[in-house]
Amino acid sequence: MSDEILKDISEFVGASVVSKELLKKSENLLTSLFGPSFKEFGGLLSDNVKLRRFKNQVKIFTEAEEFLKNNNIEAKSVNLKVLAPLIEFSSLEEDESLQKKWSNLTVNILRGDSSIMLQQNSITVLNKISTEDAALIDMIYDELPVKKNKRFQKQRGYSNVQKPEDYPSSTFTFSVKEIQKRYGHTIDDIDLCIANLISVGLLKWDTDVEVTAQKSSDDPDDTDIDVDINVYNDSELIITRFGEKFVELCREVE
């Protein structure tokens, strides 16, 4: 990044907010995103809201750039359908814990190990969830291997026992009471988080199906049968496959 562009950015954002050294750490990403036309771009960011958004972008992309450099990870090209919403939505985030997730998501997208659809969906979901939602899905994800290991310990004496990591995640449920006990929030707050996590596809209810059948009349010649199917459950949850992938994509590469 040239000294002229660095000067433009520093003057625009303010030396007290973003240092020249900090900007240099993210020079590759900033140059790719803004390039030599930063003055023109800066003119579009004249109001306070856009200024705040730009500061968020610098912070998130600086951290991502630093991780890539420290771990010798070569950034892959990013599909425009992924890049555009990534830049747009990450700039809106001001919560530090979620900014960290945006930074991790950026790193994992630049590594190029995931599908475009997964990347797009993860960007959309991260933009829609709250800090509390993120903490809850993280807690459930972290508890999953614990449950798998407990099952393994119970079955290890059996023949052809599976390894804990081979157990299907869909066979492990999390009760609302269990979540409340571990999460420590009120049931109303948890209900709101659960509703949102279900709506974005990270969790789903472990559905029970009840089927009842009976003849429609006492007439022996009447062969019609009335069938009632009731689908219900609002107490046991399952983390979806997308939920697992989303958490992994928003975490630091190990």
PDB file of C-alpha atoms in Angstrom:
ATOM      1  CA  MET A   1       0.000   0.000   0.000  1.00  0.00           C
ATOM      2  CA  SER A   2       1.499   3.370  -0.973  1.00  0.00           C
ATOM      3  CA  ASP A   3       2.242   6.073   1.602  1.00  0.00           C
ATOM      4  CA  GLU A   4      -0.248   8.327  -0.189  1.00  0.00           C
ATOM      5  CA  ILE A   5      -3.100   5.860   0.270  1.00  0.00           C
ATOM      6  CA  LEU A   6      -2.070   5.271   3.882  1.00  0.00           C
ATOM      7  CA  LYS A   7      -2.152   9.023   4.422  1.00  0.00           C
ATOM      8  CA  ASP A   8      -5.603   9.281   2.861  1.00  0.00           C
ATOM      9  CA  ILE A   9      -6.960   6.518   5.077  1.00  0.00           C
ATOM     10  CA  SER A  10      -5.295   7.847   8.215  1.00  0.00           C
ATOM     11  CA  GLU A  11      -6.606  11.360   7.629  1.00  0.00           C
ATOM     12  CA  PHE A  12     -10.098  10.079   6.903  1.00  0.00           C
ATOM     13  CA  VAL A  13     -10.433   7.674   9.820  1.00  0.00           C
ATOM     14  CA  GLY A  14      -8.371   9.644  12.310  1.00  0.00           C
ATOM     15  CA  ALA A  15      -4.941   8.855  13.722  1.00  0.00           C
ATOM     16  CA  SER A  16      -6.403   8.278  17.168  1.00  0.00           C
ATOM     17  CA  VAL A  17      -8.643   5.509  15.834  1.00  0.00           C
ATOM     18  CA  VAL A  18      -6.456   3.554  13.427  1.00  0.00           C
ATOM     19  CA  SER A  19      -2.672   3.830  13.485  1.00  0.00           C
ATOM     20  CA  LYS A  20      -0.501   3.756  10.381  1.00  0.00           C
ATOM     21  CA  GLU A  21       1.149   0.566  11.614  1.00  0.00           C
ATOM     22  CA  LEU A  22      -2.244  -1.093  12.102  1.00  0.00           C
ATOM     23  CA  LEU A  23      -3.282  -0.161   8.589  1.00  0.00           C
ATOM     24  CA  LYS A  24      -0.047  -1.550   7.170  1.00  0.00           C
ATOM     25  CA  LYS A  25      -0.839  -4.955   8.730  1.00  0.00           C
ATOM     26  CA  SER A  26      -3.982  -5.136   6.629  1.00  0.00           C
ATOM     27  CA  GLU A  27      -2.530  -3.551   3.508  1.00  0.00           C
ATOM     28  CA  ASN A  28      -3.244  -6.504   1.201  1.00  0.00           C
ATOM     29  CA  LEU A  29      -6.925  -6.672   2.020  1.00  0.00           C
ATOM     30  CA  LEU A  30      -7.407  -2.887   2.115  1.00  0.00           C
ATOM     31  CA  THR A  31      -5.633  -2.420  -1.182  1.00  0.00           C
ATOM     32  CA  SER A  32      -7.751  -5.150  -2.772  1.00  0.00           C
ATOM     33  CA  LEU A  33     -10.953  -3.645  -1.419  1.00  0.00           C
ATOM     34  CA  PHE A  34     -10.290   0.077  -1.861  1.00  0.00           C
ATOM     35  CA  GLY A  35      -7.190   0.439  -4.033  1.00  0.00           C
ATOM     36  CA  PRO A  36      -5.857   3.778  -5.254  1.00  0.00           C
ATOM     37  CA  SER A  37      -9.348   5.238  -5.514  1.00  0.00           C
ATOM     38  CA  PHE A  38      -9.686   5.587  -1.769  1.00  0.00           C
ATOM     39  CA  LYS A  39     -10.171   9.364  -1.928  1.00  0.00           C
ATOM     40  CA  GLU A  40     -13.201   8.898  -4.142  1.00  0.00           C
ATOM     41  CA  PHE A  41     -14.448   6.072  -1.922  1.00  0.00           C
ATOM     42  CA  GLY A  42     -13.829   8.169   1.175  1.00  0.00           C
ATOM     43  CA  GLY A  43     -16.029  10.889  -0.206  1.00  0.00           C
ATOM     44  CA  LEU A  44     -18.925   8.431  -0.159  1.00  0.00           C
ATOM     45  CA  LEU A  45     -18.298   7.740   3.539  1.00  0.00           C
ATOM     46  CA  SER A  46     -18.762  11.300   4.729  1.00  0.00           C
ATOM     47  CA  ASP A  47     -21.523  10.734   7.251  1.00  0.00           C
ATOM     48  CA  ASN A  48     -21.009   9.293  10.730  1.00  0.00           C
ATOM     49  CA  VAL A  49     -22.741   5.944  10.121  1.00  0.00           C
ATOM     50  CA  LYS A  50     -20.534   5.108   7.161  1.00  0.00           C
ATOM     51  CA  LEU A  51     -17.473   6.209   9.104  1.00  0.00           C
ATOM     52  CA  ARG A  52     -18.330   3.790  11.911  1.00  0.00           C
ATOM     53  CA  ARG A  53     -18.852   1.013   9.376  1.00  0.00           C
ATOM     54  CA  PHE A  54     -15.464   1.613   7.832  1.00  0.00           C
ATOM     55  CA  LYS A  55     -13.756   1.502  11.234  1.00  0.00           C
ATOM     56  CA  ASN A  56     -15.407  -1.871  11.845  1.00  0.00           C
ATOM     57  CA  GLN A  57     -14.142  -3.165   8.503  1.00  0.00           C
ATOM     58  CA  VAL A  58     -10.586  -2.067   9.207  1.00  0.00           C
ATOM     59  CA  LYS A  59     -10.590  -3.799  12.586  1.00  0.00           C
ATOM     60  CA  ILE A  60     -12.033  -7.074  11.272  1.00  0.00           C
ATOM     61  CA  PHE A  61      -9.874  -7.268   8.153  1.00  0.00           C
ATOM     62  CA  THR A  62      -6.720  -6.244  10.041  1.00  0.00           C
ATOM     63  CA  GLU A  63      -7.152  -9.166  12.419  1.00  0.00           C
ATOM     64  CA  ALA A  64      -7.859 -11.528   9.521  1.00  0.00           C
ATOM     65  CA  GLU A  65      -4.795 -10.326   7.622  1.00  0.00           C
ATOM     66  CA  GLU A  66      -2.589 -10.754  10.683  1.00  0.00           C
ATOM     67  CA  PHE A  67      -3.767 -14.336  11.208  1.00  0.00           C
ATOM     68  CA  LEU A  68      -3.111 -15.239   7.570  1.00  0.00           C
ATOM     69  CA  LYS A  69       0.419 -13.843   7.763  1.00  0.00           C
ATOM     70  CA  ASN A  70       1.274 -15.450  11.106  1.00  0.00           C
ATOM     71  CA  ASN A  71       0.111 -18.869   9.899  1.00  0.00           C
ATOM     72  CA  ASN A  72       1.557 -18.626   6.375  1.00  0.00           C
ATOM     73  CA  ILE A  73      -1.863 -19.104   4.802  1.00  0.00           C
ATOM     74  CA  GLU A  74      -2.168 -17.994   1.210  1.00  0.00           C
ATOM     75  CA  ALA A  75      -5.450 -16.203   0.582  1.00  0.00           C
ATOM     76  CA  LYS A  76      -7.538 -17.598  -2.267  1.00  0.00           C
ATOM     77  CA  SER A  77      -9.651 -15.466  -4.579  1.00  0.00           C
ATOM     78  CA  VAL A  78     -13.165 -14.869  -3.284  1.00  0.00           C
ATOM     79  CA  ASN A  79     -16.303 -15.107  -5.370  1.00  0.00           C
ATOM     80  CA  LEU A  80     -17.957 -11.690  -5.746  1.00  0.00           C
ATOM     81  CA  LYS A  81     -21.261 -13.149  -4.496  1.00  0.00           C
ATOM     82  CA  VAL A  82     -19.432 -13.892  -1.253  1.00  0.00           C
ATOM     83  CA  LEU A  83     -17.168 -10.840  -1.106  1.00  0.00           C
ATOM     84  CA  ALA A  84     -19.902  -8.226  -1.517  1.00  0.00           C
ATOM     85  CA  PRO A  85     -22.095  -9.336   1.415  1.00  0.00           C
ATOM     86  CA  LEU A  86     -18.990 -10.066   3.527  1.00  0.00           C
ATOM     87  CA  ILE A  87     -17.852  -6.455   3.200  1.00  0.00           C
ATOM     88  CA  GLU A  88     -21.377  -5.094   3.583  1.00  0.00           C
ATOM     89  CA  PHE A  89     -22.519  -7.047   6.634  1.00  0.00           C
ATOM     90  CA  SER A  90     -19.235  -7.183   8.562  1.00  0.00           C
ATOM     91  CA  SER A  91     -19.098  -3.394   8.525  1.00  0.00           C
ATOM     92  CA  LEU A  92     -22.320  -3.255  10.561  1.00  0.00           C
ATOM     93  CA  GLU A  93     -20.940  -5.239  13.511  1.00  0.00           C
ATOM     94  CA  GLU A  94     -19.718  -3.306  16.562  1.00  0.00           C
ATOM     95  CA  ASP A  95     -19.811  -6.052  19.189  1.00  0.00           C
ATOM     96  CA  GLU A  96     -16.241  -7.249  19.804  1.00  0.00           C
ATOM     97  CA  SER A  97     -17.086 -10.936  20.216  1.00  0.00           C
ATOM     98  CA  LEU A  98     -19.021 -10.967  16.942  1.00  0.00           C
ATOM     99  CA  GLN A  99     -16.323  -8.923  15.211  1.00  0.00           C
ATOM    100  CA  LYS A 100     -13.962 -11.751  16.159  1.00  0.00           C
ATOM    101  CA  LYS A 101     -16.317 -14.195  14.449  1.00  0.00           C
ATOM    102  CA  TRP A 102     -16.402 -12.007  11.338  1.00  0.00           C
ATOM    103  CA  SER A 103     -12.606 -11.991  11.329  1.00  0.00           C
ATOM    104  CA  ASN A 104     -12.501 -15.795  11.666  1.00  0.00           C
ATOM    105  CA  LEU A 105     -15.128 -16.175   8.958  1.00  0.00           C
ATOM    106  CA  THR A 106     -13.078 -13.929   6.660  1.00  0.00           C
ATOM    107  CA  VAL A 107      -9.970 -16.044   7.253  1.00  0.00           C
ATOM    108  CA  ASN A 108     -11.805 -19.307   6.578  1.00  0.00           C
ATOM    109  CA  ILE A 109     -13.390 -17.919   3.422  1.00  0.00           C
ATOM    110  CA  LEU A 110      -9.986 -16.755   2.162  1.00  0.00           C
ATOM    111  CA  ARG A 111      -8.580 -20.233   2.821  1.00  0.00           C
ATOM    112  CA  GLY A 112     -11.015 -21.504   0.194  1.00  0.00           C
ATOM    113  CA  ASP A 113     -11.839 -24.814   1.913  1.00  0.00           C
ATOM    114  CA  SER A 114     -15.623 -24.385   1.961  1.00  0.00           C
ATOM    115  CA  SER A 115     -18.342 -24.172  -0.665  1.00  0.00           C
ATOM    116  CA  ILE A 116     -19.656 -20.846  -1.930  1.00  0.00           C
ATOM    117  CA  MET A 117     -23.148 -21.720  -0.708  1.00  0.00           C
ATOM    118  CA  LEU A 118     -21.894 -22.434   2.823  1.00  0.00           C
ATOM    119  CA  GLN A 119     -19.940 -19.183   2.809  1.00  0.00           C
ATOM    120  CA  GLN A 120     -22.961 -17.184   1.616  1.00  0.00           C
ATOM    121  CA  ASN A 121     -25.297 -18.773   4.156  1.00  0.00           C
ATOM    122  CA  SER A 122     -22.811 -18.275   6.998  1.00  0.00           C
ATOM    123  CA  ILE A 123     -22.424 -14.587   6.150  1.00  0.00           C
ATOM    124  CA  THR A 124     -26.201 -14.146   6.109  1.00  0.00           C
ATOM    125  CA  VAL A 125     -26.668 -15.941   9.434  1.00  0.00           C
ATOM    126  CA  LEU A 126     -23.819 -14.163  11.234  1.00  0.00           C
ATOM    127  CA  ASN A 127     -25.449 -10.891  10.233  1.00  0.00           C
ATOM    128  CA  LYS A 128     -28.758 -12.010  11.767  1.00  0.00           C
ATOM    129  CA  ILE A 129     -27.732 -13.439  15.140  1.00  0.00           C
ATOM    130  CA  SER A 130     -27.047 -11.629  18.404  1.00  0.00           C
ATOM    131  CA  THR A 131     -24.179 -12.056  20.844  1.00  0.00           C
ATOM    132  CA  GLU A 132     -26.475 -14.192  23.011  1.00  0.00           C
ATOM    133  CA  ASP A 133     -27.473 -16.360  20.043  1.00  0.00           C
ATOM    134  CA  ALA A 134     -23.811 -16.908  19.163  1.00  0.00           C
ATOM    135  CA  ALA A 135     -22.935 -17.860  22.752  1.00  0.00           C
ATOM    136  CA  LEU A 136     -25.799 -20.357  22.866  1.00  0.00           C
ATOM    137  CA  ILE A 137     -24.954 -22.136  19.594  1.00  0.00           C
ATOM    138  CA  ASP A 138     -21.279 -22.235  20.658  1.00  0.00           C
ATOM    139  CA  MET A 139     -22.253 -23.823  23.978  1.00  0.00           C
ATOM    140  CA  ILE A 140     -24.341 -26.497  22.260  1.00  0.00           C
ATOM    141  CA  TYR A 141     -21.577 -27.206  19.738  1.00  0.00           C
ATOM    142  CA  ASP A 142     -18.988 -27.575  22.538  1.00  0.00           C
ATOM    143  CA  GLU A 143     -21.266 -29.907  24.479  1.00  0.00           C
ATOM    144  CA  LEU A 144     -21.759 -32.224  21.496  1.00  0.00           C
ATOM    145  CA  PRO A 145     -18.391 -34.087  21.761  1.00  0.00           C
ATOM    146  CA  VAL A 146     -18.997 -34.469  25.512  1.00  0.00           C
ATOM    147  CA  LYS A 147     -22.280 -36.251  24.823  1.00  0.00           C
ATOM    148  CA  LYS A 148     -20.653 -38.378  22.122  1.00  0.00           C
ATOM    149  CA  ASN A 149     -17.865 -39.439  24.461  1.00  0.00           C
ATOM    150  CA  LYS A 150     -20.360 -40.360  27.194  1.00  0.00           C
ATOM    151  CA  ARG A 151     -22.197 -42.624  24.761  1.00  0.00           C
ATOM    152  CA  PHE A 152     -18.910 -44.158  23.668  1.00  0.00           C
ATOM    153  CA  GLN A 153     -17.953 -44.917  27.268  1.00  0.00           C
ATOM    154  CA  LYS A 154     -21.286 -46.705  27.764  1.00  0.00           C
ATOM    155  CA  GLN A 155     -20.931 -48.755  24.561  1.00  0.00           C
ATOM    156  CA  ARG A 156     -17.194 -49.435  24.485  1.00  0.00           C
ATOM    157  CA  GLY A 157     -17.701 -53.015  25.651  1.00  0.00           C
ATOM    158  CA  TYR A 158     -19.965 -53.784  22.699  1.00  0.00           C
ATOM    159  CA  SER A 159     -18.730 -55.255  19.435  1.00  0.00           C
ATOM    160  CA  ASN A 160     -18.371 -52.949  16.426  1.00  0.00           C
ATOM    161  CA  VAL A 161     -18.654 -49.854  18.604  1.00  0.00           C
ATOM    162  CA  GLN A 162     -18.276 -46.574  16.709  1.00  0.00           C
ATOM    163  CA  LYS A 163     -15.719 -43.937  17.481  1.00  0.00           C
ATOM    164  CA  PRO A 164     -17.227 -40.882  19.242  1.00  0.00           C
ATOM    165  CA  GLU A 165     -16.625 -38.671  16.195  1.00  0.00           C
ATOM    166  CA  ASP A 166     -18.546 -41.117  13.997  1.00  0.00           C
ATOM    167  CA  TYR A 167     -21.789 -40.827  15.938  1.00  0.00           C
ATOM    168  CA  PRO A 168     -24.377 -38.828  13.943  1.00  0.00           C
ATOM    169  CA  SER A 169     -24.931 -35.475  15.634  1.00  0.00           C
ATOM    170  CA  SER A 170     -28.629 -35.754  14.846  1.00  0.00           C
ATOM    171  CA  THR A 171     -28.924 -38.527  17.461  1.00  0.00           C
ATOM    172  CA  PHE A 172     -27.989 -36.174  20.312  1.00  0.00           C
ATOM    173  CA  THR A 173     -30.569 -33.851  21.807  1.00  0.00           C
ATOM    174  CA  PHE A 174     -30.362 -30.827  24.092  1.00  0.00           C
ATOM    175  CA  SER A 175     -33.292 -30.124  26.386  1.00  0.00           C
ATOM    176  CA  VAL A 176     -34.456 -26.575  26.996  1.00  0.00           C
ATOM    177  CA  LYS A 177     -34.066 -27.189  30.739  1.00  0.00           C
ATOM    178  CA  GLU A 178     -30.510 -28.418  30.220  1.00  0.00           C
ATOM    179  CA  ILE A 179     -29.710 -25.337  28.139  1.00  0.00           C
ATOM    180  CA  GLN A 180     -31.192 -23.000  30.744  1.00  0.00           C
ATOM    181  CA  LYS A 181     -29.160 -24.644  33.502  1.00  0.00           C
ATOM    182  CA  ARG A 182     -25.878 -24.315  31.597  1.00  0.00           C
ATOM    183  CA  TYR A 183     -26.581 -20.996  29.882  1.00  0.00           C
ATOM    184  CA  GLY A 184     -27.780 -19.197  32.994  1.00  0.00           C
ATOM    185  CA  HIS A 185     -30.346 -16.887  31.378  1.00  0.00           C
ATOM    186  CA  THR A 186     -34.077 -16.597  31.932  1.00  0.00           C
ATOM    187  CA  ILE A 187     -36.340 -18.988  30.071  1.00  0.00           C
ATOM    188  CA  ASP A 188     -37.824 -16.065  28.107  1.00  0.00           C
ATOM    189  CA  ASP A 189     -34.384 -14.987  26.881  1.00  0.00           C
ATOM    190  CA  ILE A 190     -33.502 -18.563  25.969  1.00  0.00           C
ATOM    191  CA  ASP A 191     -36.796 -19.002  24.103  1.00  0.00           C
ATOM    192  CA  LEU A 192     -35.980 -15.929  21.997  1.00  0.00           C
ATOM    193  CA  CYS A 193     -32.475 -17.209  21.221  1.00  0.00           C
ATOM    194  CA  ILE A 194     -33.782 -20.667  20.345  1.00  0.00           C
ATOM    195  CA  ALA A 195     -36.480 -19.212  18.087  1.00  0.00           C
ATOM    196  CA  ASN A 196     -33.895 -17.163  16.197  1.00  0.00           C
ATOM    197  CA  LEU A 197     -31.393 -20.026  15.909  1.00  0.00           C
ATOM    198  CA  ILE A 198     -34.148 -22.271  14.545  1.00  0.00           C
ATOM    199  CA  SER A 199     -35.284 -19.600  12.079  1.00  0.00           C
ATOM    200  CA  VAL A 200     -31.774 -19.307  10.591  1.00  0.00           C
ATOM    201  CA  GLY A 201     -31.335 -23.090  10.397  1.00  0.00           C
ATOM    202  CA  LEU A 202     -28.718 -23.691  13.110  1.00  0.00           C
ATOM    203  CA  LEU A 203     -31.026 -25.659  15.427  1.00  0.00           C
ATOM    204  CA  LYS A 204     -34.184 -27.698  14.994  1.00  0.00           C
ATOM    205  CA  TRP A 205     -36.649 -29.455  17.283  1.00  0.00           C
ATOM    206  CA  ASP A 206     -36.239 -33.187  17.786  1.00  0.00           C
ATOM    207  CA  THR A 207     -39.700 -33.882  16.425  1.00  0.00           C
ATOM    208  CA  ASP A 208     -41.988 -36.542  17.858  1.00  0.00           C
ATOM    209  CA  VAL A 209     -44.635 -38.035  15.583  1.00  0.00           C
ATOM    210  CA  GLU A 210     -47.785 -39.634  16.972  1.00  0.00           C
ATOM    211  CA  VAL A 211     -49.978 -41.621  14.580  1.00  0.00           C
ATOM    212  CA  THR A 212     -53.455 -42.889  15.507  1.00  0.00           C
ATOM    213  CA  ALA A 213     -55.780 -44.852  13.213  1.00  0.00           C
ATOM    214  CA  GLN A 214     -59.369 -45.955  13.652  1.00  0.00           C
ATOM    215  CA  LYS A 215     -62.351 -46.982  11.544  1.00  0.00           C
ATOM    216  CA  SER A 216     -64.656 -44.173  10.605  1.00  0.00           C
ATOM    217  CA  SER A 217     -67.788 -46.175  11.589  1.00  0.00           C
ATOM    218  CA  ASP A 218     -69.029 -49.437  13.136  1.00  0.00           C
ATOM    219  CA  ASP A 219     -70.277 -50.674   9.760  1.00  0.00           C
ATOM    220  CA  PRO A 220     -68.354 -53.933   8.991  1.00  0.00           C
ATOM    221  CA  ASP A 221     -68.521 -53.134   5.272  1.00  0.00           C
ATOM    222  CA  ASP A 222     -66.963 -49.754   5.816  1.00  0.00           C
ATOM    223  CA  THR A 223     -63.247 -50.088   5.066  1.00  0.00           C
ATOM    224  CA  ASP A 224     -62.378 -46.411   5.496  1.00  0.00           C
ATOM    225  CA  ILE A 225     -59.880 -45.628   8.234  1.00  0.00           C
ATOM    226  CA  ASP A 226     -59.344 -42.239   9.816  1.00  0.00           C
ATOM    227  CA  VAL A 227     -55.675 -41.495  10.419  1.00  0.00           C
ATOM    228  CA  ASP A 228     -54.491 -38.665  12.667  1.00  0.00           C
ATOM    229  CA  ILE A 229     -50.866 -37.568  12.638  1.00  0.00           C
ATOM    230  CA  ASN A 230     -49.635 -35.239  15.369  1.00  0.00           C
ATOM    231  CA  VAL A 231     -46.170 -33.720  15.104  1.00  0.00           C
ATOM    232  CA  TYR A 232     -44.919 -32.030  18.257  1.00  0.00           C
ATOM    233  CA  ASN A 233     -41.973 -31.314  20.525  1.00  0.00           C
ATOM    234  CA  ASP A 234     -40.885 -28.088  22.127  1.00  0.00           C
ATOM    235  CA  SER A 235     -38.468 -29.441  24.702  1.00  0.00           C
ATOM    236  CA  GLU A 236     -35.625 -31.210  22.860  1.00  0.00           C
ATOM    237  CA  LEU A 237     -33.314 -29.586  20.294  1.00  0.00           C
ATOM    238  CA  ILE A 238     -30.802 -30.861  17.733  1.00  0.00           C
ATOM    239  CA  ILE A 239     -27.947 -28.919  16.186  1.00  0.00           C
ATOM    240  CA  THR A 240     -28.212 -29.108  12.399  1.00  0.00           C
ATOM    241  CA  ARG A 241     -25.397 -30.050  10.050  1.00  0.00           C
ATOM    242  CA  PHE A 242     -25.340 -26.446   8.892  1.00  0.00           C
ATOM    243  CA  GLY A 243     -25.203 -25.364  12.530  1.00  0.00           C
ATOM    244  CA  GLU A 244     -22.011 -27.366  13.033  1.00  0.00           C
ATOM    245  CA  LYS A 245     -20.424 -26.041   9.839  1.00  0.00           C
ATOM    246  CA  PHE A 246     -21.389 -22.480  10.718  1.00  0.00           C
ATOM    247  CA  VAL A 247     -19.743 -22.652  14.154  1.00  0.00           C
ATOM    248  CA  GLU A 248     -16.584 -24.159  12.639  1.00  0.00           C
ATOM    249  CA  LEU A 249     -16.427 -21.525   9.902  1.00  0.00           C
ATOM    250  CA  CYS A 250     -16.693 -18.743  12.504  1.00  0.00           C
ATOM    251  CA  ARG A 251     -13.924 -20.158  14.672  1.00  0.00           C
ATOM    252  CA  GLU A 252     -10.181 -19.710  14.507  1.00  0.00           C
ATOM    253  CA  VAL A 253      -8.373 -22.292  12.416  1.00  0.00           C
ATOM    254  CA  GLU A 254      -6.592 -24.802  14.632  1.00  0.00           C
TER     255      GLU A 254
END
